[in-house]
Tab-separated table of C-alpha atoms and ligand atoms in Angstrom:
chain	number	residue	atom	x	y	z
K	646	UNK	CA	12.739	7.911	16.671
K	647	UNK	CA	12.760	5.246	13.970
K	648	UNK	CA	10.894	6.121	10.805
K	649	UNK	CA	9.457	4.529	7.683
K	650	UNK	CA	10.154	5.724	4.156
K	651	UNK	CA	7.984	4.883	1.184
K	652	UNK	CA	8.302	5.770	-2.506
K	653	UNK	CA	5.390	5.954	-4.918
K	654	UNK	CA	2.678	7.806	-6.757
K	655	UNK	CA	-0.269	9.506	-5.112
K	656	UNK	CA	-3.315	9.978	-7.323
K	657	UNK	CA	-6.306	12.264	-7.248
K	658	UNK	CA	-9.411	10.134	-6.745
K	659	UNK	CA	-12.776	11.253	-8.071
K	660	UNK	CA	-15.532	9.235	-6.433
K	661	UNK	CA	-19.240	9.315	-7.131
K	662	UNK	CA	-21.133	10.026	-3.951
K	663	UNK	CA	-24.302	8.227	-5.059
K	664	UNK	CA	-24.732	4.797	-6.695
K	665	UNK	CA	-25.592	4.941	-10.388
K	666	UNK	CA	-24.004	5.070	-13.833
K	667	UNK	CA	-21.402	7.804	-14.342
K	668	UNK	CA	-22.574	8.052	-17.945
K	669	UNK	CA	-25.508	10.112	-16.644
K	670	UNK	CA	-23.219	12.564	-14.856
K	671	UNK	CA	-22.634	12.619	-11.111
K	672	UNK	CA	-21.526	14.585	-8.104
K	673	UNK	CA	-17.878	13.629	-7.600
K	674	UNK	CA	-15.851	13.925	-4.428
K	675	UNK	CA	-12.185	14.821	-4.873
K	676	UNK	CA	-9.762	12.983	-2.628
K	677	UNK	CA	-6.483	11.088	-2.700
K	678	UNK	CA	-5.487	7.512	-3.456
K	679	UNK	CA	-2.191	5.693	-3.800
K	680	UNK	CA	-0.967	2.612	-2.027
K	681	UNK	CA	2.266	4.073	-0.664
K	682	UNK	CA	0.733	7.245	0.714
K	683	UNK	CA	-2.116	5.159	2.177
K	684	UNK	CA	0.513	3.244	4.169
K	685	UNK	CA	2.287	6.434	5.225
K	686	UNK	CA	-0.960	7.930	6.547
K	687	UNK	CA	-1.854	4.690	8.347
K	688	UNK	CA	1.520	4.593	10.095
K	689	UNK	CA	1.333	8.282	10.993
K	690	UNK	CA	-2.163	7.977	12.485
K	691	UNK	CA	-0.854	5.220	14.768
K	692	UNK	CA	1.856	7.568	16.018
K	693	UNK	CA	4.698	6.383	13.794
K	694	UNK	CA	6.966	8.643	11.742
K	695	UNK	CA	6.438	8.259	7.992
K	696	UNK	CA	8.160	9.860	5.005
K	697	UNK	CA	6.640	9.739	1.498
K	698	UNK	CA	8.818	10.369	-1.570
K	699	UNK	CA	7.310	11.031	-4.987
K	700	UNK	CA	6.628	13.528	-7.770
K	701	UNK	CA	3.555	15.717	-7.800
K	702	UNK	CA	2.116	18.069	-10.402
K	703	UNK	CA	2.687	21.839	-10.231
K	704	UNK	CA	-1.048	22.572	-10.104
K	705	UNK	CA	-3.812	22.477	-7.517
K	706	UNK	CA	-3.854	18.669	-7.449
K	707	UNK	CA	-0.156	18.583	-6.573
K	708	UNK	CA	-0.841	21.150	-3.840
K	709	UNK	CA	-3.751	19.025	-2.602
K	710	UNK	CA	-1.545	15.929	-2.307
K	711	UNK	CA	1.149	17.748	-0.336
K	712	UNK	CA	-1.292	19.624	1.890
K	713	UNK	CA	-3.273	16.495	2.725
K	714	UNK	CA	-0.230	14.311	3.441
K	715	UNK	CA	1.318	17.004	5.618
K	716	UNK	CA	-1.970	17.485	7.459
K	717	UNK	CA	-1.796	13.780	8.259
K	718	UNK	CA	1.644	14.227	9.786
K	719	UNK	CA	3.466	12.569	6.894
K	720	UNK	CA	6.751	14.147	5.772
K	721	UNK	CA	6.216	14.563	2.016
K	722	UNK	CA	9.450	14.967	0.053
K	723	UNK	CA	8.234	15.764	-3.426
K	724	UNK	CA	9.719	16.992	-6.665
K	725	UNK	CA	7.237	19.188	-8.576
K	726	UNK	CA	6.708	18.006	-12.171
K	727	UNK	CA	5.030	19.861	-15.052
K	728	UNK	CA	3.002	16.749	-16.005
K	729	UNK	CA	-0.523	16.262	-14.603
K	730	UNK	CA	-1.497	14.227	-11.543
K	731	UNK	CA	-2.912	10.755	-12.221
K	732	UNK	CA	-6.634	10.336	-11.753
K	733	UNK	CA	-8.573	7.436	-10.323
K	734	UNK	CA	-12.249	7.585	-11.278
K	735	UNK	CA	-14.539	5.604	-9.004
K	736	UNK	CA	-18.015	4.743	-10.184
K	737	UNK	CA	-20.436	3.224	-7.685
K	738	UNK	CA	-22.560	1.353	-10.188
K	739	UNK	CA	-24.781	-0.062	-7.442
K	740	UNK	CA	-24.538	0.262	-3.682
K	741	UNK	CA	-22.217	-2.742	-3.602
K	742	UNK	CA	-20.418	-2.594	-6.968
K	743	UNK	CA	-17.521	-0.234	-7.488
K	744	UNK	CA	-15.772	0.242	-10.822
K	745	UNK	CA	-12.505	2.135	-11.091
K	746	UNK	CA	-10.576	3.482	-14.016
K	747	UNK	CA	-7.097	5.012	-14.115
K	748	UNK	CA	-6.096	8.078	-16.146
K	749	UNK	CA	-2.456	7.400	-15.659
K	750	UNK	CA	-0.256	8.003	-18.703
K	751	UNK	CA	2.559	10.580	-18.862
K	752	UNK	CA	1.798	11.840	-15.387
K	753	UNK	CA	3.865	13.528	-12.688
K	754	UNK	CA	4.168	10.443	-10.485
K	755	UNK	CA	5.558	8.407	-13.366
K	756	UNK	CA	8.281	11.051	-13.879
K	757	UNK	CA	10.105	9.801	-10.774
K	758	UNK	CA	13.838	9.154	-11.277
K	759	UNK	CA	16.662	7.757	-9.100
K	760	UNK	CA	17.888	11.349	-8.569
K	761	UNK	CA	14.652	12.059	-6.676
K	762	UNK	CA	15.623	9.616	-3.919
K	763	UNK	CA	17.384	11.500	-1.084
K	764	UNK	CA	20.174	9.204	0.058
K	765	UNK	CA	20.430	10.490	3.629
K	766	UNK	CA	16.691	10.116	4.250
K	767	UNK	CA	16.523	6.533	2.975
K	768	UNK	CA	19.782	5.562	4.706
K	769	UNK	CA	18.379	6.778	8.030
K	770	UNK	CA	15.122	4.844	7.789
K	771	UNK	CA	14.311	1.839	9.954
K	772	UNK	CA	11.904	0.566	7.287
K	773	UNK	CA	11.730	1.127	3.527
K	774	UNK	CA	8.264	0.153	2.260
K	775	UNK	CA	7.661	-0.372	-1.458
K	776	UNK	CA	4.841	-1.706	-3.578
K	777	UNK	CA	4.738	-3.425	-6.943
K	778	UNK	CA	2.812	-0.457	-8.329
K	779	UNK	CA	5.768	1.946	-8.501
K	780	UNK	CA	7.973	-0.220	-10.781
K	781	UNK	CA	4.940	-0.704	-13.039
K	782	UNK	CA	4.771	3.046	-13.746
K	783	UNK	CA	7.809	3.065	-16.031
K	784	UNK	CA	11.537	2.831	-16.290
K	785	UNK	CA	12.270	5.937	-14.174
K	786	UNK	CA	10.122	4.830	-11.218
K	787	UNK	CA	11.501	1.263	-11.476
K	788	UNK	CA	15.053	2.611	-11.293
K	789	UNK	CA	14.110	4.927	-8.428
K	790	UNK	CA	12.843	1.906	-6.483
K	791	UNK	CA	16.063	0.004	-7.172
K	792	UNK	CA	18.063	3.028	-6.012
K	793	UNK	CA	16.072	3.185	-2.773
K	794	UNK	CA	16.657	-0.547	-2.197
K	795	UNK	CA	20.394	-0.141	-2.830
K	796	UNK	CA	20.612	2.612	-0.207
K	797	UNK	CA	18.419	0.822	2.339
K	798	UNK	CA	20.257	-2.478	1.901
K	799	UNK	CA	23.628	-0.770	2.505
K	800	UNK	CA	22.239	0.953	5.578
K	801	UNK	CA	20.702	-2.239	6.971
K	802	UNK	CA	17.093	-1.023	6.936
K	803	UNK	CA	14.193	-3.485	6.884
K	804	UNK	CA	12.954	-3.585	3.288
K	805	UNK	CA	9.243	-4.294	2.907
K	806	UNK	CA	7.332	-5.013	-0.319
K	807	UNK	CA	3.594	-5.268	-0.959
K	808	UNK	CA	3.330	-7.034	-4.333
K	809	UNK	CA	0.142	-5.068	-5.176
K	810	UNK	CA	-0.221	-6.497	-8.687
K	811	UNK	CA	-2.235	-4.173	-10.967
K	812	UNK	CA	-3.427	-5.822	-14.178
K	813	UNK	CA	-4.332	-2.376	-15.557
K	814	UNK	CA	-0.651	-1.401	-15.487
K	815	UNK	CA	1.179	-4.517	-16.699
K	816	UNK	CA	0.884	-8.243	-17.394
K	817	UNK	CA	1.621	-10.990	-14.881
K	818	UNK	CA	4.691	-11.892	-16.923
K	819	UNK	CA	6.044	-8.330	-16.825
K	820	UNK	CA	5.284	-8.064	-13.116
K	821	UNK	CA	7.047	-11.354	-12.341
K	822	UNK	CA	10.161	-10.339	-14.286
K	823	UNK	CA	10.365	-6.942	-12.604
K	824	UNK	CA	9.336	-7.913	-9.080
K	825	UNK	CA	11.236	-11.185	-8.522
K	826	UNK	CA	14.691	-9.509	-8.431
K	827	UNK	CA	13.236	-6.887	-6.063
K	828	UNK	CA	11.532	-9.452	-3.848
K	829	UNK	CA	14.789	-11.388	-3.379
K	830	UNK	CA	16.320	-8.289	-1.769
K	831	UNK	CA	13.433	-7.688	0.644
K	832	UNK	CA	13.078	-8.712	4.269
K	833	UNK	CA	9.295	-8.690	4.415
K	834	UNK	CA	6.700	-9.381	1.709
K	835	UNK	CA	2.923	-8.798	1.811
K	836	UNK	CA	0.833	-10.545	-0.836
K	837	UNK	CA	-2.642	-11.832	-1.544
K	838	UNK	CA	-2.824	-15.459	-2.704
K	839	UNK	CA	-2.974	-14.494	-6.372
K	840	UNK	CA	-0.098	-12.035	-5.921
K	841	UNK	CA	2.047	-14.579	-4.078
K	842	UNK	CA	1.505	-17.007	-6.976
K	843	UNK	CA	3.412	-14.584	-9.218
K	844	UNK	CA	6.508	-15.423	-7.176
K	845	UNK	CA	5.616	-18.985	-6.173
K	846	UNK	CA	3.580	-20.636	-8.942
K	847	UNK	CA	1.629	-23.853	-8.675
K	848	UNK	CA	-0.057	-23.605	-5.281
K	849	UNK	CA	-2.883	-21.809	-3.479
K	850	UNK	CA	-1.818	-23.004	-0.065
K	851	UNK	CA	-0.852	-20.053	2.176
K	852	UNK	CA	1.803	-22.063	3.994
K	853	UNK	CA	3.435	-23.215	0.768
K	854	UNK	CA	3.262	-19.684	-0.662
K	855	UNK	CA	4.878	-18.205	2.447
K	856	UNK	CA	7.621	-20.856	2.501
K	857	UNK	CA	8.197	-20.322	-1.221
K	858	UNK	CA	8.683	-16.580	-0.650
K	859	UNK	CA	10.962	-17.294	2.329
K	860	UNK	CA	13.066	-19.586	0.107
K	861	UNK	CA	13.586	-16.669	-2.312
K	862	UNK	CA	15.195	-14.572	0.451
K	863	UNK	CA	12.738	-12.616	2.649
K	864	UNK	CA	12.670	-13.724	6.289
K	865	UNK	CA	9.066	-12.557	6.566
K	866	UNK	CA	6.125	-13.437	4.312
K	867	UNK	CA	2.561	-12.373	5.056
K	868	UNK	CA	-0.153	-13.954	2.904
K	869	UNK	CA	-3.406	-11.980	3.137
K	870	UNK	CA	-6.553	-14.094	2.928
K	871	UNK	CA	-9.305	-11.466	2.959
K	872	UNK	CA	-12.177	-12.450	5.234
K	873	UNK	CA	-10.073	-15.400	6.422
K	874	UNK	CA	-7.386	-13.149	7.851
K	875	UNK	CA	-3.731	-13.769	7.150
K	876	UNK	CA	-1.028	-16.408	7.379
K	877	UNK	CA	2.482	-15.240	8.176
K	878	UNK	CA	5.838	-16.955	8.280
K	879	UNK	CA	8.170	-14.707	10.295
K	880	UNK	CA	11.717	-15.846	11.037
K	881	UNK	CA	10.625	-19.434	10.525
K	882	UNK	CA	7.622	-19.187	12.857
K	883	UNK	CA	4.105	-19.646	11.457
K	884	UNK	CA	1.351	-17.258	12.651
K	885	UNK	CA	-2.356	-17.286	11.882
K	886	UNK	CA	-4.249	-14.000	12.226
K	887	UNK	CA	-8.046	-14.099	11.897
K	888	UNK	CA	-9.788	-11.149	10.250
K	889	UNK	CA	-11.815	-8.813	12.464
K	890	UNK	CA	-15.444	-9.363	11.373
K	891	UNK	CA	-16.997	-6.147	10.034
K	892	UNK	CA	-19.555	-5.162	7.435
K	893	UNK	CA	-17.704	-4.534	4.174
K	894	UNK	CA	-18.317	-1.089	2.709
K	895	UNK	CA	-15.336	-0.681	0.329
K	896	UNK	CA	-12.443	-3.133	0.327
K	897	UNK	CA	-10.019	-0.919	-1.646
K	898	UNK	CA	-7.186	0.129	0.631
K	899	UNK	CA	-7.491	-2.897	2.923
K	900	UNK	CA	-4.093	-4.232	1.918
K	901	UNK	CA	-2.395	-0.908	2.506
K	902	UNK	CA	-4.124	-0.558	5.856
K	903	UNK	CA	-2.948	-4.037	6.826
K	904	UNK	CA	0.646	-3.207	5.875
K	905	UNK	CA	0.434	0.105	7.765
K	906	UNK	CA	-0.763	-1.612	10.938
K	907	UNK	CA	1.973	-4.208	10.737
K	908	UNK	CA	4.738	-1.723	9.979
K	909	UNK	CA	3.657	0.817	12.626
K	910	UNK	CA	3.959	-1.895	15.275
K	911	UNK	CA	7.284	-3.031	13.826
K	912	UNK	CA	8.567	0.563	14.156
K	913	UNK	CA	7.251	0.632	17.718
K	914	UNK	CA	9.229	-2.512	18.529
K	915	UNK	CA	6.159	-4.708	19.099
K	916	UNK	CA	6.275	-8.514	18.675
K	917	UNK	CA	4.811	-10.362	15.654
K	918	UNK	CA	1.484	-11.206	17.331
K	919	UNK	CA	0.738	-7.547	18.001
K	920	UNK	CA	1.921	-6.480	14.538
K	921	UNK	CA	-0.514	-8.928	12.947
K	922	UNK	CA	-3.370	-8.039	15.301
K	923	UNK	CA	-3.034	-4.312	14.564
K	924	UNK	CA	-2.685	-5.119	10.854
K	925	UNK	CA	-5.998	-6.991	10.941
K	926	UNK	CA	-7.649	-4.140	12.877
K	927	UNK	CA	-6.511	-1.556	10.329
K	928	UNK	CA	-7.720	-3.784	7.491
K	929	UNK	CA	-11.123	-3.906	9.224
K	930	UNK	CA	-11.245	-0.107	9.552
K	931	UNK	CA	-10.373	0.277	5.867
K	932	UNK	CA	-13.055	-2.093	4.564
K	933	UNK	CA	-15.800	-0.828	6.846
K	934	UNK	CA	-15.395	2.849	5.874
K	935	UNK	CA	-15.512	4.772	2.576
K	936	UNK	CA	-12.293	5.944	0.927
K	937	UNK	CA	-8.949	4.188	0.704
K	938	UNK	CA	-7.383	5.706	3.848
K	939	UNK	CA	-9.771	8.265	5.327
K	940	UNK	CA	-11.303	5.789	7.792
K	941	UNK	CA	-7.982	4.603	9.249
K	942	UNK	CA	-7.834	4.811	13.054
K	943	UNK	CA	-5.735	6.746	15.488
K	944	UNK	CA	-4.227	4.542	18.189
K	945	UNK	CA	-6.915	5.507	20.694
K	946	UNK	CA	-9.577	4.342	18.220
K	947	UNK	CA	-8.262	0.793	17.768
K	948	UNK	CA	-10.440	-0.277	20.681
K	949	UNK	CA	-13.554	0.549	18.633
K	950	UNK	CA	-13.154	-2.677	16.673
K	951	UNK	CA	-11.024	-4.644	19.112
K	952	UNK	CA	-13.153	-7.450	20.614
K	953	UNK	CA	-16.265	-6.000	18.984
K	954	UNK	CA	-18.322	-6.893	15.961
K	955	UNK	CA	-20.158	-4.013	14.333
K	956	UNK	CA	-22.445	-6.224	12.249
F	2163	CKP	O1	-4.215	-3.041	-2.396
F	2163	CKP	P1	-5.034	-1.909	-1.882
F	2163	CKP	O2	-6.502	-2.071	-2.129
F	2163	CKP	O3	-4.762	-1.625	-0.428
F	2163	CKP	O4	-4.505	-0.652	-2.686
F	2163	CKP	C1	-5.299	0.456	-2.980
F	2163	CKP	C2	-4.531	1.549	-3.679
F	2163	CKP	O5	-2.609	2.922	-5.315
F	2163	CKP	C3	-5.472	2.653	-4.109
F	2163	CKP	O6	-5.389	3.762	-3.249
F	2163	CKP	C4	-5.055	2.925	-5.554
F	2163	CKP	O7	-4.965	4.233	-5.901
F	2163	CKP	C5	-3.736	2.182	-5.733
F	2163	CKP	O8	-3.876	1.081	-4.856
F	2163	CKP	C6	-3.513	1.837	-7.187
F	2163	CKP	O9	-2.679	2.500	-7.809
F	2163	CKP	O10	-4.196	0.928	-7.697
F	2164	MG	MG1	-3.069	-4.638	-2.168
């Protein structure tokens, strides 16, 4: 069966269970975050095979990451690293306002090197999925991503990139310089409007952004428009995908969910319309539930939001 490989950093997420200022103390829930592992879990829940490659700490948090990913059916190929796991601290300042902060310097995930990328595993993948977060973690992770792309390109795998710009990790200028050479080698790019503008400056128009990305090399460009859905240009064909209307609980993880839905259907050999429909459904599950990936559906659960409105 065809499988997806992704390379990145999984973080420990500490989330306040009740709204209110963290400065007063709080009950915190310990879970996982990380764009690449979010995608791997999303694909796995839909019945696809997913492999996650990364470094994890040698302590309980590293064990937690591996145990949780494996429980979700993801093949986790991890090098253990003496450095600590990155933390993501999530404050719920009010019911509707989340604030996050990274504790993300000199951590295990950022210790990734090109030697950590198993050539046979990447060469055998149908899809290599990357995000713009991994190259932002440092020189080692950036080189590891390039190594994975070299292997996948030689093997003829579909190379997918979610730009996932993180202003807490680098500037727009740094991101553009690092991600443009990567983007040119990809087959499929996912981006929000602001993210797409890093590659295609001077317009907010989804069609122009998608064509601009296509002109850089990728045959597929998916511009995510939040509550307005998505616009995709796939092998020259335009597609419009409306969002599934749901009550927004926590929008973090929506982009990863969308990519997971799309890529799971790509692995399953489904046509563009179904890839985009499932992508929108997974995005809706992610925003209407707490956590970045916990609320993602199994295939049998897609019908819960299909043709329904839970408002
Ligand atoms: O673009 P998304 O909201 O789908 O990404 C969310 C993830 O990896 C989240 O899990 C977080 O830990 C991160 O992006 C990140 O490093 O910012
Ligand atoms: Mg995103």
